[in-house]
N, CA, C and O atoms as a GROMACS GRO file, in nm:
protein
  616
    1UNK      N    1  11.149   8.470   8.230
    1UNK     CA    2  11.033   8.452   8.146
    1UNK      C    3  10.939   8.351   8.208
    1UNK      O    4  10.818   8.372   8.207
    2UNK      N    5  10.993   8.240   8.264
    2UNK     CA    6  10.907   8.140   8.324
    2UNK      C    7  10.836   8.195   8.446
    2UNK      O    8  10.724   8.154   8.476
    3UNK      N    9  10.899   8.289   8.518
    3UNK     CA   10  10.834   8.351   8.632
    3UNK      C   11  10.711   8.426   8.587
    3UNK      O   12  10.608   8.422   8.654
    4UNK      N   13  10.720   8.496   8.474
    4UNK     CA   14  10.607   8.572   8.423
    4UNK      C   15  10.495   8.478   8.382
    4UNK      O   16  10.378   8.509   8.405
    5UNK      N   17  10.527   8.364   8.321
    5UNK     CA   18  10.425   8.270   8.280
    5UNK      C   19  10.356   8.214   8.403
    5UNK      O   20  10.233   8.203   8.406
    6UNK      N   21  10.432   8.178   8.503
    6UNK     CA   22  10.373   8.125   8.624
    6UNK      C   23  10.279   8.228   8.684
    6UNK      O   24  10.170   8.193   8.730
    7UNK      N   25  10.318   8.354   8.685
    7UNK     CA   26  10.232   8.460   8.736
    7UNK      C   27  10.104   8.468   8.655
    7UNK      O   28   9.996   8.484   8.710
    8UNK      N   29  10.117   8.459   8.524
    8UNK     CA   30  10.000   8.469   8.439
    8UNK      C   31   9.907   8.356   8.467
    8UNK      O   32   9.786   8.374   8.481
    9UNK      N   33   9.962   8.238   8.476
    9UNK     CA   34   9.878   8.123   8.507
    9UNK      C   35   9.811   8.146   8.640
    9UNK      O   36   9.693   8.116   8.657
   10UNK      N   37   9.886   8.198   8.734
   10UNK     CA   38   9.832   8.220   8.866
   10UNK      C   39   9.743   8.343   8.869
   10UNK      O   40   9.654   8.352   8.953
   11UNK      N   41   9.765   8.433   8.782
   11UNK     CA   42   9.676   8.547   8.774
   11UNK      C   43   9.576   8.516   8.666
   11UNK      O   44   9.487   8.596   8.635
   12UNK      N   45   9.592   8.407   8.613
   12UNK     CA   46   9.505   8.348   8.516
   12UNK      C   47   9.473   8.212   8.542
   12UNK      O   48   9.410   8.167   8.637
   13UNK      N   49   9.517   8.160   8.458
   13UNK     CA   50   9.631   8.151   8.375
   13UNK      C   51   9.642   8.294   8.335
   13UNK      O   52   9.609   8.332   8.223
   14UNK      N   53   9.687   8.372   8.428
   14UNK     CA   54   9.676   8.515   8.439
   14UNK      C   55   9.780   8.592   8.364
   14UNK      O   56   9.743   8.673   8.278
   15UNK      N   57   9.901   8.576   8.388
   15UNK     CA   58   9.999   8.653   8.314
   15UNK      C   59  10.030   8.581   8.187
   15UNK      O   60  10.097   8.634   8.098
   16UNK      N   61   9.986   8.472   8.180
   16UNK     CA   62   9.976   8.403   8.055
   16UNK      C   63   9.864   8.481   7.995
   16UNK      O   64   9.756   8.493   8.053
   17UNK      N   65   9.895   8.545   7.854
   17UNK     CA   66   9.774   8.616   7.835
   17UNK      C   67   9.780   8.744   7.754
   17UNK      O   68   9.884   8.809   7.755
   18UNK      N   69   9.668   8.786   7.680
   18UNK     CA   70   9.690   8.916   7.622
   18UNK      C   71   9.578   8.976   7.541
   18UNK      O   72   9.482   8.907   7.506
   19UNK      N   73   9.589   9.105   7.510
   19UNK     CA   74   9.484   9.179   7.442
   19UNK      C   75   9.516   9.198   7.295
   19UNK      O   76   9.428   9.186   7.210
   20UNK      N   77   9.638   9.226   7.266
   20UNK     CA   78   9.678   9.247   7.128
   20UNK      C   79   9.752   9.124   7.083
   20UNK      O   80   9.850   9.085   7.145
   21UNK      N   81   9.706   9.060   6.976
   21UNK     CA   82   9.763   8.933   6.937
   21UNK      C   83   9.830   8.943   6.802
   21UNK      O   84   9.775   9.001   6.708
   22UNK      N   85   9.947   8.886   6.793
   22UNK     CA   86  10.016   8.884   6.665
   22UNK      C   87   9.946   8.784   6.574
   22UNK      O   88   9.878   8.694   6.621
   23UNK      N   89   9.964   8.800   6.446
   23UNK     CA   90   9.897   8.714   6.350
   23UNK      C   91   9.973   8.583   6.337
   23UNK      O   92  10.086   8.580   6.288
   24UNK      N   93   9.910   8.477   6.380
   24UNK     CA   94   9.962   8.342   6.361
   24UNK      C   95   9.851   8.260   6.300
   24UNK      O   96   9.736   8.273   6.340
   25UNK      N   97   9.884   8.176   6.202
   25UNK     CA   98   9.784   8.091   6.141
   25UNK      C   99   9.760   7.972   6.231
   25UNK      O  100   9.856   7.908   6.275
   26UNK      N  101   9.635   7.940   6.258
   26UNK     CA  102   9.602   7.823   6.336
   26UNK      C  103   9.624   7.699   6.251
   26UNK      O  104   9.602   7.702   6.130
   27UNK      N  105   9.668   7.591   6.313
   27UNK     CA  106   9.696   7.468   6.241
   27UNK      C  107   9.573   7.411   6.173
   27UNK      O  108   9.584   7.346   6.069
   28UNK      N  109   9.455   7.435   6.229
   28UNK     CA  110   9.335   7.379   6.169
   28UNK      C  111   9.258   7.482   6.087
   28UNK      O  112   9.144   7.458   6.049
   29UNK      N  113   9.320   7.595   6.058
   29UNK     CA  114   9.263   7.700   5.975
   29UNK      C  115   9.135   7.761   6.032
   29UNK      O  116   9.059   7.822   5.957
   30UNK      N  117   9.110   7.746   6.161
   30UNK     CA  118   8.996   7.813   6.223
   30UNK      C  119   9.030   7.960   6.240
   30UNK      O  120   9.148   7.996   6.246
   31UNK      N  121   8.930   8.044   6.246
   31UNK     CA  122   8.952   8.186   6.267
   31UNK      C  123   9.019   8.208   6.402
   31UNK      O  124   8.989   8.139   6.498
   32UNK      N  125   9.111   8.307   6.408
   32UNK     CA  126   9.180   8.334   6.533
   32UNK      C  127   9.087   8.392   6.639
   32UNK      O  128   9.124   8.401   6.756
   33UNK      N  129   8.967   8.433   6.598
   33UNK     CA  130   8.874   8.488   6.695
   33UNK      C  131   8.786   8.381   6.759
   33UNK      O  132   8.705   8.412   6.846
   34UNK      N  133   8.800   8.256   6.717
   34UNK     CA  134   8.720   8.148   6.773
   34UNK      C  135   8.757   8.126   6.919
   34UNK      O  136   8.874   8.110   6.952
   35UNK      N  137   8.656   8.125   7.006
   35UNK     CA  138   8.683   8.103   7.148
   35UNK      C  139   8.587   8.001   7.209
   35UNK      O  140   8.579   7.990   7.331
   36UNK      N  141   8.515   7.928   7.126
   36UNK     CA  142   8.414   7.837   7.180
   36UNK      C  143   8.463   7.694   7.194
   36UNK      O  144   8.383   7.605   7.223
   37UNK      N  145   8.592   7.670   7.174
   37UNK     CA  146   8.646   7.535   7.181
   37UNK      C  147   8.647   7.477   7.322
   37UNK      O  148   8.612   7.544   7.419
   38UNK      N  149   8.688   7.351   7.330
   38UNK     CA  150   8.694   7.278   7.456
   38UNK      C  151   8.827   7.305   7.525
   38UNK      O  152   8.934   7.280   7.468
   39UNK      N  153   8.821   7.354   7.646
   39UNK     CA  154   8.940   7.387   7.723
   39UNK      C  155   9.001   7.265   7.791
   39UNK      O  156   9.121   7.263   7.820
   40UNK      N  157   8.920   7.162   7.817
   40UNK     CA  158   8.966   7.043   7.889
   40UNK      C  159   9.081   6.977   7.813
   40UNK      O  160   9.072   6.955   7.692
   41UNK      N  161   9.187   6.945   7.885
   41UNK     CA  162   9.299   6.874   7.826
   41UNK      C  163   9.432   6.938   7.860
   41UNK      O  164   9.440   7.033   7.937
   42UNK      N  165   9.536   6.883   7.800
   42UNK     CA  166   9.673   6.928   7.824
   42UNK      C  167   9.715   7.022   7.712
   42UNK      O  168   9.693   6.994   7.594
   43UNK      N  169   9.776   7.134   7.752
   43UNK     CA  170   9.821   7.237   7.658
   43UNK      C  171   9.969   7.265   7.683
   43UNK      O  172  10.007   7.303   7.794
   44UNK      N  173  10.052   7.248   7.580
   44UNK     CA  174  10.195   7.276   7.591
   44UNK      C  175  10.220   7.426   7.573
   44UNK      O  176  10.162   7.490   7.485
   45UNK      N  177  10.307   7.481   7.656
   45UNK     CA  178  10.347   7.620   7.640
   45UNK      C  179  10.418   7.634   7.507
   45UNK      O  180  10.504   7.554   7.472
   46UNK      N  181  10.381   7.738   7.430
   46UNK     CA  182  10.442   7.760   7.300
   46UNK      C  183  10.517   7.893   7.294
   46UNK      O  184  10.634   7.897   7.256
   47UNK      N  185  10.449   8.002   7.331
   47UNK     CA  186  10.515   8.133   7.322
   47UNK      C  187  10.449   8.231   7.417
   47UNK      O  188  10.343   8.206   7.474
   48UNK      N  189  10.516   8.345   7.433
   48UNK     CA  190  10.460   8.454   7.511
   48UNK      C  191  10.501   8.586   7.449
   48UNK      O  192  10.601   8.596   7.378
   49UNK      N  193  10.421   8.688   7.477
   49UNK     CA  194  10.445   8.821   7.425
   49UNK      C  195  10.394   8.920   7.527
   49UNK      O  196  10.301   8.890   7.602
   50UNK      N  197  10.454   9.036   7.531
   50UNK     CA  198  10.408   9.143   7.619
   50UNK      C  199  10.374   9.264   7.534
   50UNK      O  200  10.453   9.308   7.451
   51UNK      N  201  10.255   9.317   7.557
   51UNK     CA  202  10.210   9.439   7.490
   51UNK      C  203  10.214   9.548   7.596
   51UNK      O  204  10.150   9.537   7.700
   52UNK      N  205  10.290   9.653   7.569
   52UNK     CA  206  10.306   9.762   7.665
   52UNK      C  207  10.236   9.886   7.611
   52UNK      O  208  10.274   9.939   7.506
   53UNK      N  209  10.134   9.932   7.683
   53UNK     CA  210  10.054  10.048   7.640
   53UNK      C  211  10.013  10.037   7.493
   53UNK      O  212  10.019  10.134   7.418
   54UNK      N  213   9.970   9.916   7.453
   54UNK     CA  214   9.920   9.894   7.318
   54UNK      C  215  10.025   9.864   7.213
   54UNK      O  216   9.991   9.840   7.097
   55UNK      N  217  10.152   9.865   7.251
   55UNK     CA  218  10.260   9.838   7.156
   55UNK      C  219  10.311   9.696   7.180
   55UNK      O  220  10.362   9.664   7.288
   56UNK      N  221  10.298   9.611   7.078
   56UNK     CA  222  10.338   9.471   7.092
   56UNK      C  223  10.488   9.456   7.091
   56UNK      O  224  10.559   9.525   7.017
   57UNK      N  225  10.536   9.367   7.175
   57UNK     CA  226  10.677   9.332   7.174
   57UNK      C  227  10.698   9.218   7.077
   57UNK      O  228  10.610   9.185   6.998
   58UNK      N  229  10.814   9.157   7.084
   58UNK     CA  230  10.845   9.043   6.999
   58UNK      C  231  10.799   8.915   7.067
   58UNK      O  232  10.826   8.894   7.186
   59UNK      N  233  10.729   8.832   6.993
   59UNK     CA  234  10.686   8.703   7.047
   59UNK      C  235  10.810   8.619   7.075
   59UNK      O  236  10.899   8.607   6.991
   60UNK      N  237  10.814   8.561   7.194
   60UNK     CA  238  10.926   8.476   7.236
   60UNK      C  239  10.878   8.332   7.247
   60UNK      O  240  10.781   8.305   7.318
   61UNK      N  241  10.943   8.241   7.179
   61UNK     CA  242  10.909   8.100   7.194
   61UNK      C  243  10.942   8.055   7.335
   61UNK      O  244  11.042   8.098   7.393
   62UNK      N  245  10.858   7.968   7.390
   62UNK     CA  246  10.879   7.916   7.525
   62UNK      C  247  11.006   7.832   7.527
   62UNK      O  248  11.024   7.746   7.441
   63UNK      N  249  11.091   7.855   7.624
   63UNK     CA  250  11.217   7.781   7.637
   63UNK      C  251  11.195   7.660   7.728
   63UNK      O  252  11.207   7.671   7.850
   64UNK      N  253  11.164   7.546   7.669
   64UNK     CA  254  11.148   7.422   7.745
   64UNK      C  255  11.286   7.374   7.789
   64UNK      O  256  11.376   7.360   7.707
   65UNK      N  257  11.303   7.350   7.918
   65UNK     CA  258  11.432   7.303   7.970
   65UNK      C  259  11.460   7.158   7.938
   65UNK      O  260  11.576   7.116   7.936
   66UNK      N  261  11.356   7.081   7.913
   66UNK     CA  262  11.370   6.937   7.888
   66UNK      C  263  11.303   6.906   7.754
   66UNK      O  264  11.182   6.928   7.739
   67UNK      N  265  11.379   6.856   7.658
   67UNK     CA  266  11.321   6.830   7.526
   67UNK      C  267  11.228   6.709   7.524
   67UNK      O  268  11.144   6.699   7.434
   68UNK      N  269  11.240   6.618   7.620
   68UNK     CA  270  11.154   6.500   7.620
   68UNK      C  271  11.028   6.519   7.703
   68UNK      O  272  10.933   6.441   7.689
   69UNK      N  273  11.023   6.620   7.789
   69UNK     CA  274  10.905   6.652   7.868
   69UNK      C  275  10.879   6.802   7.854
   69UNK      O  276  10.952   6.883   7.911
   70UNK      N  277  10.776   6.837   7.780
   70UNK     CA  278  10.746   6.977   7.757
   70UNK      C  279  10.662   7.034   7.871
   70UNK      O  280  10.574   6.966   7.924
   71UNK      N  281  10.689   7.161   7.908
   71UNK     CA  282  10.610   7.230   8.011
   71UNK      C  283  10.466   7.241   7.962
   71UNK      O  284  10.442   7.261   7.843
   72UNK      N  285  10.370   7.230   8.055
   72UNK     CA  286  10.231   7.231   8.013
   72UNK      C  287  10.137   7.283   8.121
   72UNK      O  288  10.172   7.294   8.238
   73UNK      N  289  10.016   7.313   8.076
   73UNK     CA  290   9.902   7.342   8.164
   73UNK      C  291   9.797   7.239   8.129
   73UNK      O  292   9.774   7.211   8.011
   74UNK      N  293   9.734   7.180   8.231
   74UNK     CA  294   9.627   7.084   8.206
   74UNK      C  295   9.502   7.124   8.281
   74UNK      O  296   9.504   7.143   8.402
   75UNK      N  297   9.393   7.137   8.206
   75UNK     CA  298   9.262   7.165   8.263
   75UNK      C  299   9.186   7.033   8.271
   75UNK      O  300   9.167   6.966   8.170
   76UNK      N  301   9.144   6.997   8.390
   76UNK     CA  302   9.075   6.869   8.411
   76UNK      C  303   8.925   6.894   8.424
   76UNK      O  304   8.881   7.001   8.468
   77UNK      N  305   8.847   6.794   8.385
   77UNK     CA  306   8.702   6.808   8.385
   77UNK      C  307   8.642   6.822   8.525
   77UNK      O  308   8.528   6.865   8.538
   78UNK      N  309   8.717   6.788   8.630
   78UNK     CA  310   8.668   6.801   8.767
   78UNK      C  311   8.689   6.942   8.824
   78UNK      O  312   8.663   6.965   8.942
   79UNK      N  313   8.737   7.037   8.740
   79UNK     CA  314   8.757   7.174   8.786
   79UNK      C  315   8.893   7.201   8.847
   79UNK      O  316   8.916   7.309   8.902
   80UNK      N  317   8.984   7.105   8.838
   80UNK     CA  318   9.119   7.130   8.886
   80UNK      C  319   9.210   7.155   8.765
   80UNK      O  320   9.177   7.119   8.652
   81UNK      N  321   9.323   7.216   8.792
   81UNK     CA  322   9.421   7.243   8.686
   81UNK      C  323   9.560   7.234   8.747
   81UNK      O  324   9.578   7.248   8.868
   82UNK      N  325   9.657   7.210   8.660
   82UNK     CA  326   9.795   7.210   8.704
   82UNK      C  327   9.883   7.269   8.595
   82UNK      O  328   9.853   7.258   8.476
   83UNK      N  329   9.990   7.332   8.639
   83UNK     CA  330  10.091   7.385   8.548
   83UNK      C  331  10.221   7.319   8.587
   83UNK      O  332  10.270   7.335   8.699
   84UNK      N  333  10.277   7.244   8.494
   84UNK     CA  334  10.399   7.168   8.524
   84UNK      C  335  10.512   7.220   8.437
   84UNK      O  336  10.499   7.232   8.315
   85UNK      N  337  10.623   7.251   8.501
   85UNK     CA  338  10.744   7.292   8.432
   85UNK      C  339  10.856   7.196   8.471
   85UNK      O  340  10.865   7.152   8.586
   86UNK      N  341  10.940   7.164   8.374
   86UNK     CA  342  11.047   7.067   8.396
   86UNK      C  343  11.183   7.135   8.405
   86UNK      O  344  11.208   7.236   8.340
   87UNK      N  345  11.269   7.077   8.487
   87UNK     CA  346  11.407   7.123   8.500
   87UNK      C  347  11.491   7.061   8.388
   87UNK      O  348  11.442   6.974   8.315
   88UNK      N  349  11.615   7.105   8.374
   88UNK     CA  350  11.704   7.054   8.269
   88UNK      C  351  11.726   6.904   8.278
   88UNK      O  352  11.750   6.839   8.176
   89UNK      N  353  11.717   6.847   8.399
   89UNK     CA  354  11.735   6.701   8.415
   89UNK      C  355  11.603   6.626   8.393
   89UNK      O  356  11.595   6.506   8.419
   90UNK      N  357  11.500   6.696   8.346
   90UNK     CA  358  11.369   6.641   8.310
   90UNK      C  359  11.286   6.596   8.430
   90UNK      O  360  11.190   6.521   8.414
   91UNK      N  361  11.322   6.642   8.549
   91UNK     CA  362  11.236   6.621   8.665
   91UNK      C  363  11.146   6.744   8.678
   91UNK      O  364  11.177   6.851   8.627
   92UNK      N  365  11.034   6.727   8.748
   92UNK     CA  366  10.942   6.840   8.768
   92UNK      C  367  11.010   6.947   8.852
   92UNK      O  368  11.066   6.917   8.958
   93UNK      N  369  11.006   7.070   8.805
   93UNK     CA  370  11.061   7.184   8.878
   93UNK      C  371  10.955   7.229   8.978
   93UNK      O  372  10.864   7.305   8.945
   94UNK      N  373  10.968   7.181   9.102
   94UNK     CA  374  10.866   7.206   9.204
   94UNK      C  375  10.846   7.355   9.232
   94UNK      O  376  10.735   7.397   9.264
   95UNK      N  377  10.951   7.434   9.222
   95UNK     CA  378  10.941   7.577   9.250
   95UNK      C  379  10.858   7.651   9.145
   95UNK      O  380  10.800   7.755   9.176
   96UNK      N  381  10.852   7.600   9.023
   96UNK     CA  382  10.780   7.667   8.915
   96UNK      C  383  10.649   7.600   8.880
   96UNK      O  384  10.574   7.652   8.796
   97UNK      N  385  10.618   7.486   8.941
   97UNK     CA  386  10.498   7.410   8.908
   97UNK      C  387  10.389   7.434   9.010
   97UNK      O  388  10.415   7.457   9.128
   98UNK      N  389  10.265   7.428   8.962
   98UNK     CA  390  10.149   7.449   9.048
   98UNK      C  391  10.048   7.338   9.019
   98UNK      O  392  10.012   7.316   8.904
   99UNK      N  393  10.001   7.269   9.123
   99UNK     CA  394   9.907   7.160   9.099
   99UNK      C  395   9.779   7.171   9.179
   99UNK      O  396   9.692   7.085   9.168
  100UNK      N  397   9.765   7.275   9.258
  100UNK     CA  398   9.648   7.285   9.346
  100UNK      C  399   9.556   7.400   9.306
  100UNK      O  400   9.503   7.471   9.392
  101UNK      N  401   9.536   7.418   9.177
  101UNK     CA  402   9.453   7.526   9.126
  101UNK      C  403   9.316   7.472   9.091
  101UNK      O  404   9.305   7.362   9.037
  102UNK      N  405   9.210   7.548   9.122
  102UNK     CA  406   9.078   7.514   9.072
  102UNK      C  407   9.038   7.620   8.969
  102UNK      O  408   9.086   7.733   8.974
  103UNK      N  409   8.950   7.582   8.876
  103UNK     CA  410   8.913   7.674   8.769
  103UNK      C  411   8.768   7.654   8.729
  103UNK      O  412   8.710   7.546   8.745
  104UNK      N  413   8.712   7.761   8.676
  104UNK     CA  414   8.581   7.758   8.610
  104UNK      C  415   8.592   7.846   8.487
  104UNK      O  416   8.682   7.930   8.476
  105UNK      N  417   8.500   7.824   8.395
  105UNK     CA  418   8.500   7.906   8.274
  105UNK      C  419   8.365   7.975   8.264
  105UNK      O  420   8.261   7.913   8.280
  106UNK      N  421   8.369   8.105   8.236
  106UNK     CA  422   8.249   8.184   8.212
  106UNK      C  423   8.271   8.258   8.081
  106UNK      O  424   8.343   8.358   8.076
  107UNK      N  425   8.208   8.209   7.975
  107UNK     CA  426   8.225   8.264   7.841
  107UNK      C  427   8.373   8.264   7.805
  107UNK      O  428   8.433   8.157   7.793
  108UNK      N  429   8.434   8.381   7.786
  108UNK     CA  430   8.575   8.388   7.747
  108UNK      C  431   8.668   8.422   7.862
  108UNK      O  432   8.775   8.478   7.842
  109UNK      N  433   8.625   8.389   7.983
  109UNK     CA  434   8.708   8.415   8.101
  109UNK      C  435   8.732   8.285   8.175
  109UNK      O  436   8.639   8.208   8.200
  110UNK      N  437   8.857   8.262   8.210
  110UNK     CA  438   8.892   8.149   8.297
  110UNK      C  439   8.915   8.208   8.435
  110UNK      O  440   9.001   8.295   8.453
  111UNK      N  441   8.838   8.162   8.532
  111UNK     CA  442   8.850   8.208   8.671
  111UNK      C  443   8.926   8.101   8.749
  111UNK      O  444   8.893   7.983   8.742
  112UNK      N  445   9.028   8.143   8.823
  112UNK     CA  446   9.112   8.053   8.899
  112UNK      C  447   9.104   8.084   9.048
  112UNK      O  448   9.073   8.196   9.090
  113UNK      N  449   9.133   7.982   9.127
  113UNK     CA  450   9.148   7.999   9.270
  113UNK      C  451   9.268   7.916   9.314
  113UNK      O  452   9.279   7.797   9.281
  114UNK      N  453   9.358   7.981   9.388
  114UNK     CA  454   9.478   7.914   9.439
  114UNK      C  455   9.502   7.964   9.580
  114UNK      O  456   9.525   8.082   9.602
  115UNK      N  457   9.497   7.874   9.675
  115UNK     CA  458   9.520   7.908   9.816
  115UNK      C  459   9.434   8.025   9.861
  115UNK      O  460   9.482   8.114   9.932
  116UNK      N  461   9.308   8.027   9.820
  116UNK     CA  462   9.215   8.131   9.862
  116UNK      C  463   9.222   8.259   9.781
  116UNK      O  464   9.144   8.351   9.805
  117UNK      N  465   9.313   8.269   9.686
  117UNK     CA  466   9.326   8.388   9.602
  117UNK      C  467   9.258   8.363   9.468
  117UNK      O  468   9.278   8.258   9.407
  118UNK      N  469   9.179   8.459   9.423
  118UNK     CA  470   9.110   8.447   9.295
  118UNK      C  471   9.178   8.535   9.190
  118UNK      O  472   9.225   8.644   9.221
  119UNK      N  473   9.182   8.486   9.067
  119UNK     CA  474   9.236   8.562   8.955
  119UNK      C  475   9.173   8.507   8.828
  119UNK      O  476   9.112   8.400   8.830
  120UNK      N  477   9.188   8.581   8.719
  120UNK     CA  478   9.127   8.535   8.594
  120UNK      C  479   9.212   8.575   8.476
  120UNK      O  480   9.299   8.662   8.486
  121UNK      N  481   9.186   8.509   8.362
  121UNK     CA  482   9.251   8.541   8.236
  121UNK      C  483   9.145   8.539   8.127
  121UNK      O  484   9.045   8.467   8.136
  122UNK      N  485   9.168   8.618   8.025
  122UNK     CA  486   9.076   8.624   7.912
  122UNK      C  487   9.123   8.528   7.803
  122UNK      O  488   9.241   8.527   7.766
  123UNK      N  489   9.030   8.448   7.752
  123UNK     CA  490   9.060   8.363   7.637
  123UNK      C  491   9.042   8.448   7.512
  123UNK      O  492   8.932   8.500   7.488
  124UNK      N  493   9.147   8.464   7.434
  124UNK     CA  494   9.134   8.539   7.309
  124UNK      C  495   9.123   8.447   7.189
  124UNK      O  496   9.066   8.484   7.087
  125UNK      N  497   9.177   8.326   7.200
  125UNK     CA  498   9.165   8.224   7.095
  125UNK      C  499   9.156   8.088   7.161
  125UNK      O  500   9.234   8.056   7.251
  126UNK      N  501   9.061   8.008   7.117
  126UNK     CA  502   9.050   7.869   7.164
  126UNK      C  503   8.986   7.789   7.052
  126UNK      O  504   8.870   7.809   7.016
  127UNK      N  505   9.064   7.697   6.997
  127UNK     CA  506   9.011   7.604   6.898
  127UNK      C  507   9.074   7.468   6.924
  127UNK      O  508   9.134   7.448   7.029
  128UNK      N  509   9.062   7.376   6.833
  128UNK     CA  510   9.108   7.239   6.859
  128UNK      C  511   9.259   7.228   6.880
  128UNK      O  512   9.305   7.131   6.940
  129UNK      N  513   9.336   7.326   6.832
  129UNK     CA  514   9.482   7.318   6.843
  129UNK      C  515   9.548   7.429   6.921
  129UNK      O  516   9.662   7.412   6.966
  130UNK      N  517   9.481   7.543   6.940
  130UNK     CA  518   9.547   7.661   6.996
  130UNK      C  519   9.464   7.724   7.107
  130UNK      O  520   9.342   7.737   7.095
  131UNK      N  521   9.532   7.762   7.214
  131UNK     CA  522   9.473   7.839   7.324
  131UNK      C  523   9.562   7.961   7.342
  131UNK      O  524   9.683   7.948   7.361
  132UNK      N  525   9.502   8.079   7.338
  132UNK     CA  526   9.575   8.202   7.366
  132UNK      C  527   9.500   8.275   7.476
  132UNK      O  528   9.380   8.299   7.466
  133UNK      N  529   9.572   8.309   7.582
  133UNK     CA  530   9.512   8.379   7.696
  133UNK      C  531   9.585   8.509   7.720
  133UNK      O  532   9.702   8.525   7.684
  134UNK      N  533   9.513   8.603   7.782
  134UNK     CA  534   9.568   8.736   7.809
  134UNK      C  535   9.546   8.771   7.955
  134UNK      O  536   9.439   8.747   8.012
  135UNK      N  537   9.649   8.829   8.013
  135UNK     CA  538   9.642   8.882   8.149
  135UNK      C  539   9.685   9.028   8.140
  135UNK      O  540   9.785   9.059   8.075
  136UNK      N  541   9.611   9.116   8.204
  136UNK     CA  542   9.643   9.259   8.200
  136UNK      C  543   9.684   9.305   8.339
  136UNK      O  544   9.614   9.281   8.438
  137UNK      N  545   9.799   9.372   8.345
  137UNK     CA  546   9.848   9.432   8.469
  137UNK      C  547   9.876   9.579   8.444
  137UNK      O  548   9.915   9.618   8.334
  138UNK      N  549   9.857   9.660   8.547
  138UNK     CA  550   9.895   9.800   8.539
  138UNK      C  551   9.994   9.829   8.649
  138UNK      O  552   9.979   9.785   8.763
  139UNK      N  553  10.099   9.906   8.613
  139UNK     CA  554  10.202   9.939   8.709
  139UNK      C  555  10.255  10.078   8.677
  139UNK      O  556  10.303  10.102   8.566
  140UNK      N  557  10.245  10.167   8.772
  140UNK     CA  558  10.294  10.305   8.756
  140UNK      C  559  10.245  10.371   8.627
  140UNK      O  560  10.322  10.435   8.556
  141UNK      N  561  10.116  10.354   8.598
  141UNK     CA  562  10.057  10.418   8.482
  141UNK      C  563  10.082  10.349   8.350
  141UNK      O  564  10.040  10.399   8.245
  142UNK      N  565  10.150  10.236   8.351
  142UNK     CA  566  10.176  10.160   8.230
  142UNK      C  567  10.092  10.033   8.232
  142UNK      O  568  10.085   9.964   8.333
  143UNK      N  569  10.029  10.004   8.118
  143UNK     CA  570   9.948   9.883   8.106
  143UNK      C  571  10.028   9.777   8.032
  143UNK      O  572  10.082   9.800   7.924
  144UNK      N  573  10.034   9.659   8.093
  144UNK     CA  574  10.104   9.545   8.035
  144UNK      C  575  10.003   9.435   8.008
  144UNK      O  576   9.932   9.392   8.098
  145UNK      N  577   9.997   9.390   7.883
  145UNK     CA  578   9.915   9.276   7.846
  145UNK      C  579  10.010   9.160   7.823
  145UNK      O  580  10.096   9.166   7.736
  146UNK      N  581   9.995   9.055   7.902
  146UNK     CA  582  10.080   8.937   7.888
  146UNK      C  583  10.000   8.832   7.812
  146UNK      O  584   9.896   8.788   7.859
  147UNK      N  585  10.050   8.794   7.696
  147UNK     CA  586   9.980   8.700   7.609
  147UNK      C  587  10.060   8.571   7.604
  147UNK      O  588  10.180   8.571   7.577
  148UNK      N  589   9.992   8.462   7.630
  148UNK     CA  590  10.056   8.331   7.626
  148UNK      C  591   9.982   8.242   7.527
  148UNK      O  592   9.859   8.236   7.527
  149UNK      N  593  10.059   8.175   7.444
  149UNK     CA  594  10.004   8.083   7.346
  149UNK      C  595  10.039   7.940   7.386
  149UNK      O  596  10.153   7.911   7.422
  150UNK      N  597   9.940   7.852   7.378
  150UNK     CA  598   9.956   7.710   7.407
  150UNK      C  599   9.911   7.629   7.285
  150UNK      O  600   9.823   7.671   7.211
  151UNK      N  601   9.972   7.513   7.266
  151UNK     CA  602   9.929   7.419   7.164
  151UNK      C  603   9.880   7.293   7.233
  151UNK      O  604   9.943   7.244   7.326
  152UNK      N  605   9.767   7.241   7.186
  152UNK     CA  606   9.710   7.122   7.249
  152UNK      C  607   9.802   7.001   7.231
  152UNK      O  608   9.858   6.980   7.123
  153UNK      N  609   9.817   6.923   7.339
  153UNK     CA  610   9.893   6.799   7.333
  153UNK      C  611   9.810   6.696   7.256
  153UNK      O  612   9.688   6.697   7.264
  154UNK      N  613   9.875   6.610   7.184
  154UNK     CA  614   9.803   6.506   7.108
  154UNK      C  615   9.775   6.385   7.193
  154UNK      O  616   9.716   6.289   7.145
   0.00000   0.00000   0.00000
């Protein structure tokens, strides 16, 4: 599951991500269609879901390996971003973490660049507490929408 999230972030926050969204109430009662919020800051991974050819799967809560350090994505105002995942011993999992990503935002699209490769993700929800992104992949005639939900760090 963490491999898929890393891909989304890298294809997005790319495989992090999705088109069909399950109904979750936002903590601040904003409409789930709101996408004009501020992206800058740290966002903890919360859940992911895969929609296959328009059929939603079951939302899976993110399995944080370390309860004292939650995995996160951070968008910085200088256009850099990082995705940090922790190992069970609460050290940074270097194999799953990415810190050399640059990003820009164009309306509801986050455009990323990593080692010369460009990718993007669609923002489907963005408000003061929740970020939901979607990444779409096609493989052998099947469309997969990877939806990732993040909660803003306090």
